[in-house]
PDB file of C-alpha atoms in Angstrom:
ATOM      1  CA  UNK A   1       0.255   0.172   0.084  1.00 50.00           C
ATOM      2  CA  UNK A   2       0.627   3.779  -0.822  1.00 56.00           C
ATOM      3  CA  UNK A   3       1.468   6.136   2.211  1.00 60.00           C
ATOM      4  CA  UNK A   4       1.989   9.390   2.115  1.00 58.00           C
ATOM      5  CA  UNK A   5       3.855  12.076   4.049  1.00 62.00           C
ATOM      6  CA  UNK A   6       1.478  14.148   5.284  1.00 62.00           C
ATOM      7  CA  UNK A   7      -1.555  12.610   6.680  1.00 63.00           C
ATOM      8  CA  UNK A   8      -3.371  15.695   8.610  1.00 66.00           C
ATOM      9  CA  UNK A   9      -3.579  16.770   4.685  1.00 64.00           C
ATOM     10  CA  UNK A  10      -6.002  15.427   1.885  1.00 61.00           C
ATOM     11  CA  UNK A  11      -4.940  13.979  -0.544  1.00 60.00           C
ATOM     12  CA  UNK A  12      -8.027  14.669  -2.793  1.00 64.00           C
ATOM     13  CA  UNK A  13     -10.453  17.822  -3.909  1.00 68.00           C
ATOM     14  CA  UNK A  14     -13.805  17.051  -5.794  1.00 68.00           C
ATOM     15  CA  UNK A  15     -15.859  18.960  -7.135  1.00 74.00           C
ATOM     16  CA  UNK A  16     -19.354  17.691  -8.541  1.00 69.00           C
ATOM     17  CA  UNK A  17     -20.639  18.526 -11.311  1.00 74.00           C
ATOM     18  CA  UNK A  18     -23.847  18.184 -12.825  1.00 72.00           C
ATOM     19  CA  UNK A  19     -27.500  18.642 -13.276  1.00 76.00           C
ATOM     20  CA  UNK A  20     -30.160  19.362 -11.041  1.00 76.00           C
ATOM     21  CA  UNK A  21     -30.668  16.027  -9.563  1.00 75.00           C
ATOM     22  CA  UNK A  22     -28.549  13.242 -10.724  1.00 75.00           C
ATOM     23  CA  UNK A  23     -27.637  12.517  -7.111  1.00 75.00           C
ATOM     24  CA  UNK A  24     -24.236  14.888  -6.696  1.00 73.00           C
ATOM     25  CA  UNK A  25     -25.145  16.011  -2.981  1.00 75.00           C
ATOM     26  CA  UNK A  26     -26.394  12.346  -2.249  1.00 76.00           C
ATOM     27  CA  UNK A  27     -22.978  10.849  -3.197  1.00 74.00           C
ATOM     28  CA  UNK A  28     -21.299  12.997  -1.277  1.00 72.00           C
ATOM     29  CA  UNK A  29     -23.554  12.519   2.298  1.00 72.00           C
ATOM     30  CA  UNK A  30     -22.201   8.719   1.322  1.00 72.00           C
ATOM     31  CA  UNK A  31     -19.118   9.191   1.175  1.00 68.00           C
ATOM     32  CA  UNK A  32     -18.812  11.138   3.973  1.00 67.00           C
ATOM     33  CA  UNK A  33     -20.722   8.689   5.760  1.00 66.00           C
ATOM     34  CA  UNK A  34     -18.450   6.061   4.800  1.00 63.00           C
ATOM     35  CA  UNK A  35     -16.014   8.202   5.714  1.00 62.00           C
ATOM     36  CA  UNK A  36     -17.787   7.712   9.529  1.00 61.00           C
ATOM     37  CA  UNK A  37     -18.073   4.687   9.877  1.00 57.00           C
ATOM     38  CA  UNK A  38     -14.557   3.563   8.076  1.00 55.00           C
ATOM     39  CA  UNK A  39     -12.996   4.838  11.469  1.00 54.00           C
ATOM     40  CA  UNK A  40     -13.990   1.539  13.196  1.00 44.00           C
ATOM     41  CA  UNK A  41     -11.875  -0.482  10.231  1.00 41.00           C
ATOM     42  CA  UNK A  42      -8.225  -0.609  10.318  1.00 37.00           C
ATOM     43  CA  UNK A  43      -6.761   2.934   8.905  1.00 41.00           C
ATOM     44  CA  UNK A  44      -5.463   0.743   6.726  1.00 41.00           C
ATOM     45  CA  UNK A  45      -8.313   0.578   4.966  1.00 42.00           C
ATOM     46  CA  UNK A  46      -9.496   3.207   2.556  1.00 47.00           C
ATOM     47  CA  UNK A  47     -13.294   4.795   1.067  1.00 44.00           C
ATOM     48  CA  UNK A  48     -12.337   3.122  -2.475  1.00 46.00           C
ATOM     49  CA  UNK A  49     -11.609   0.215  -1.266  1.00 45.00           C
ATOM     50  CA  UNK A  50     -14.598   0.169   1.621  1.00 43.00           C
ATOM     51  CA  UNK A  51     -17.061   1.530  -1.558  1.00 45.00           C
ATOM     52  CA  UNK A  52     -15.581  -1.706  -3.356  1.00 45.00           C
ATOM     53  CA  UNK A  53     -16.080  -5.025  -0.624  1.00 42.00           C
ATOM     54  CA  UNK A  54     -19.688  -3.566   0.483  1.00 44.00           C
ATOM     55  CA  UNK A  55     -20.985  -2.387  -2.857  1.00 44.00           C
ATOM     56  CA  UNK A  56     -24.908  -1.548  -1.754  1.00 46.00           C
ATOM     57  CA  UNK A  57     -24.447  -2.930   1.418  1.00 48.00           C
ATOM     58  CA  UNK A  58     -21.762  -0.492   2.903  1.00 46.00           C
ATOM     59  CA  UNK A  59     -23.524   2.357   1.324  1.00 46.00           C
ATOM     60  CA  UNK A  60     -27.330   1.437   3.327  1.00 52.00           C
ATOM     61  CA  UNK A  61     -25.503   0.619   6.370  1.00 53.00           C
ATOM     62  CA  UNK A  62     -24.166   4.186   6.878  1.00 47.00           C
ATOM     63  CA  UNK A  63     -27.193   6.150   5.398  1.00 50.00           C
ATOM     64  CA  UNK A  64     -28.696   4.153   7.832  1.00 56.00           C
ATOM     65  CA  UNK A  65     -25.653   4.486  10.691  1.00 52.00           C
ATOM     66  CA  UNK A  66     -26.215   8.268   9.906  1.00 47.00           C
ATOM     67  CA  UNK A  67     -29.841   9.195  10.487  1.00 55.00           C
ATOM     68  CA  UNK A  68     -29.610   7.584  13.717  1.00 59.00           C
ATOM     69  CA  UNK A  69     -26.536   9.221  14.453  1.00 53.00           C
ATOM     70  CA  UNK A  70     -28.498  12.262  13.404  1.00 52.00           C
ATOM     71  CA  UNK A  71     -31.636  11.658  15.439  1.00 53.00           C
ATOM     72  CA  UNK A  72     -33.414  10.570  12.900  1.00 48.00           C
ATOM     73  CA  UNK A  73     -36.425   7.989  13.198  1.00 46.00           C
ATOM     74  CA  UNK A  74     -35.374   5.136  14.372  1.00 43.00           C
ATOM     75  CA  UNK A  75     -37.705   3.024  13.167  1.00 46.00           C
ATOM     76  CA  UNK A  76     -36.751   4.635   9.660  1.00 44.00           C
ATOM     77  CA  UNK A  77     -32.945   4.039  10.658  1.00 42.00           C
ATOM     78  CA  UNK A  78     -33.628   0.585  11.415  1.00 44.00           C
ATOM     79  CA  UNK A  79     -36.117  -0.210   9.097  1.00 45.00           C
ATOM     80  CA  UNK A  80     -34.658  -3.055   6.100  1.00 47.00           C
ATOM     81  CA  UNK A  81     -36.209  -3.509   2.642  1.00 54.00           C
ATOM     82  CA  UNK A  82     -39.443  -1.483   2.201  1.00 57.00           C
ATOM     83  CA  UNK A  83     -40.942   0.315   3.303  1.00 57.00           C
ATOM     84  CA  UNK A  84     -44.416  -0.726   4.372  1.00 62.00           C
ATOM     85  CA  UNK A  85     -46.374   1.922   4.710  1.00 80.00           C
ATOM     86  CA  UNK A  86     -46.466   6.346   3.289  1.00 83.00           C
ATOM     87  CA  UNK A  87     -46.077   7.012   6.533  1.00 86.00           C
ATOM     88  CA  UNK A  88     -42.714   5.087   6.572  1.00 84.00           C
ATOM     89  CA  UNK A  89     -41.737   6.798   3.131  1.00 85.00           C
ATOM     90  CA  UNK A  90     -42.634  10.805   3.475  1.00 88.00           C
ATOM     91  CA  UNK A  91     -41.024  10.002   6.901  1.00 88.00           C
ATOM     92  CA  UNK A  92     -37.766   8.260   5.506  1.00 87.00           C
ATOM     93  CA  UNK A  93     -37.790  11.110   2.714  1.00 90.00           C
ATOM     94  CA  UNK A  94     -38.930  14.442   4.772  1.00 89.00           C
ATOM     95  CA  UNK A  95     -35.959  16.229   6.752  1.00 82.00           C
ATOM     96  CA  UNK A  96     -38.864  17.045   9.605  1.00 88.00           C
ATOM     97  CA  UNK A  97     -42.943  16.982   9.338  1.00 93.00           C
ATOM     98  CA  UNK A  98     -42.728  18.356   5.748  1.00 94.00           C
ATOM     99  CA  UNK A  99     -41.309  17.781   2.670  1.00 94.00           C
ATOM    100  CA  UNK A 100     -39.947  20.386  -0.102  1.00 94.00           C
ATOM    101  CA  UNK A 101     -41.060  20.628  -3.671  1.00 94.00           C
ATOM    102  CA  UNK A 102     -37.107  19.052  -4.592  1.00 94.00           C
ATOM    103  CA  UNK A 103     -37.879  16.249  -2.232  1.00 92.00           C
ATOM    104  CA  UNK A 104     -41.249  15.327  -3.683  1.00 93.00           C
ATOM    105  CA  UNK A 105     -40.312  15.024  -6.914  1.00 93.00           C
ATOM    106  CA  UNK A 106     -37.341  12.523  -5.224  1.00 91.00           C
ATOM    107  CA  UNK A 107     -39.764  10.058  -4.015  1.00 89.00           C
ATOM    108  CA  UNK A 108     -41.561  10.061  -7.396  1.00 89.00           C
ATOM    109  CA  UNK A 109     -38.630   9.969  -9.960  1.00 89.00           C
ATOM    110  CA  UNK A 110     -37.627   7.109  -6.813  1.00 86.00           C
ATOM    111  CA  UNK A 111     -41.460   4.984  -6.945  1.00 85.00           C
ATOM    112  CA  UNK A 112     -41.778   4.863 -10.649  1.00 86.00           C
ATOM    113  CA  UNK A 113     -44.120   6.929 -10.409  1.00 88.00           C
ATOM    114  CA  UNK A 114     -43.095   9.640 -13.707  1.00 90.00           C
ATOM    115  CA  UNK A 115     -44.293   7.567 -16.697  1.00 90.00           C
ATOM    116  CA  UNK A 116     -45.846   8.842 -20.452  1.00 91.00           C
ATOM    117  CA  UNK A 117     -48.954   9.920 -19.159  1.00 90.00           C
ATOM    118  CA  UNK A 118     -47.008  11.874 -15.123  1.00 92.00           C
ATOM    119  CA  UNK A 119     -44.096  13.759 -16.185  1.00 94.00           C
ATOM    120  CA  UNK A 120     -41.256  15.682 -14.264  1.00 93.00           C
ATOM    121  CA  UNK A 121     -43.026  19.213 -14.926  1.00 94.00           C
ATOM    122  CA  UNK A 122     -46.641  17.110 -14.214  1.00 95.00           C
ATOM    123  CA  UNK A 123     -44.733  16.556 -10.825  1.00 94.00           C
ATOM    124  CA  UNK A 124     -44.171  19.138  -9.779  1.00 95.00           C
ATOM    125  CA  UNK A 125     -47.681  21.164 -10.565  1.00 95.00           C
ATOM    126  CA  UNK A 126     -49.045  18.297  -8.627  1.00 95.00           C
ATOM    127  CA  UNK A 127     -46.193  20.136  -5.465  1.00 95.00           C
ATOM    128  CA  UNK A 128     -47.878  23.327  -6.301  1.00 95.00           C
ATOM    129  CA  UNK A 129     -52.133  22.965  -6.267  1.00 95.00           C
ATOM    130  CA  UNK A 130     -51.481  20.395  -3.120  1.00 94.00           C
ATOM    131  CA  UNK A 131     -49.956  22.795  -0.827  1.00 94.00           C
ATOM    132  CA  UNK A 132     -51.411  25.903   0.611  1.00 92.00           C
ATOM    133  CA  UNK A 133     -51.198  28.857  -1.179  1.00 91.00           C
ATOM    134  CA  UNK A 134     -48.037  31.145   0.304  1.00 93.00           C
ATOM    135  CA  UNK A 135     -45.912  27.646   1.928  1.00 93.00           C
ATOM    136  CA  UNK A 136     -42.708  26.009   0.621  1.00 94.00           C
ATOM    137  CA  UNK A 137     -43.632  21.836   1.410  1.00 95.00           C
ATOM    138  CA  UNK A 138     -46.037  19.928   2.400  1.00 95.00           C
ATOM    139  CA  UNK A 139     -47.638  17.998   5.027  1.00 94.00           C
ATOM    140  CA  UNK A 140     -47.966  14.410   5.548  1.00 93.00           C
ATOM    141  CA  UNK A 141     -51.689  15.251   4.333  1.00 94.00           C
ATOM    142  CA  UNK A 142     -50.851  16.686   1.582  1.00 94.00           C
ATOM    143  CA  UNK A 143     -48.830  14.584   0.558  1.00 93.00           C
ATOM    144  CA  UNK A 144     -51.693  11.419   0.454  1.00 91.00           C
ATOM    145  CA  UNK A 145     -53.472  14.409  -1.594  1.00 93.00           C
ATOM    146  CA  UNK A 146     -50.180  14.974  -3.512  1.00 93.00           C
ATOM    147  CA  UNK A 147     -50.107  10.982  -4.639  1.00 91.00           C
ATOM    148  CA  UNK A 148     -53.652  10.981  -5.424  1.00 91.00           C
ATOM    149  CA  UNK A 149     -53.181  13.900  -7.466  1.00 92.00           C
ATOM    150  CA  UNK A 150     -49.972  11.331  -9.234  1.00 91.00           C
ATOM    151  CA  UNK A 151     -52.444   8.359  -9.535  1.00 90.00           C
ATOM    152  CA  UNK A 152     -54.747  10.132 -10.932  1.00 91.00           C
ATOM    153  CA  UNK A 153     -52.503  11.923 -13.305  1.00 92.00           C
ATOM    154  CA  UNK A 154     -51.544   7.950 -13.892  1.00 89.00           C
ATOM    155  CA  UNK A 155     -55.455   6.957 -14.959  1.00 88.00           C
ATOM    156  CA  UNK A 156     -55.274   4.893 -11.552  1.00 86.00           C
ATOM    157  CA  UNK A 157     -56.386   5.022  -8.060  1.00 82.00           C
ATOM    158  CA  UNK A 158     -54.596   4.803  -4.859  1.00 75.00           C
ATOM    159  CA  UNK A 159     -55.283   1.370  -4.147  1.00 69.00           C
TER     160      UNK A 159
END
């Protein structure tokens, strides 16, 4: 393994470039979480090694540990597997009791709600209709209303 002369300085500075919504922030948060859990391993294990060895499991474990350490919902942080209710989905995406439009669009994308009938623009319009006129975020009840709007736009029901 290559040794670096000054271990108190970073060996790299990373700049993530790309359009909105491609995951730059999530990648940075994941790398931060991986760095935090790396401290528990031998210092010889690099972040790159952890990503290669752990793959998605390491990323998920780091994200869960990060949520748990920052005081996020313990149920959401400790649950393994898919969410069993819409309340869990809302809690896992929302930062507190409310959700903004960008996060709602991420929920729609992650849950594969987008199709030919319901596009990103429709998601933004549905979000705008679901919130209070001057508000910037929606609560859980408004989230349910927005999901109902998405289902209607897709020609489906909320069942």
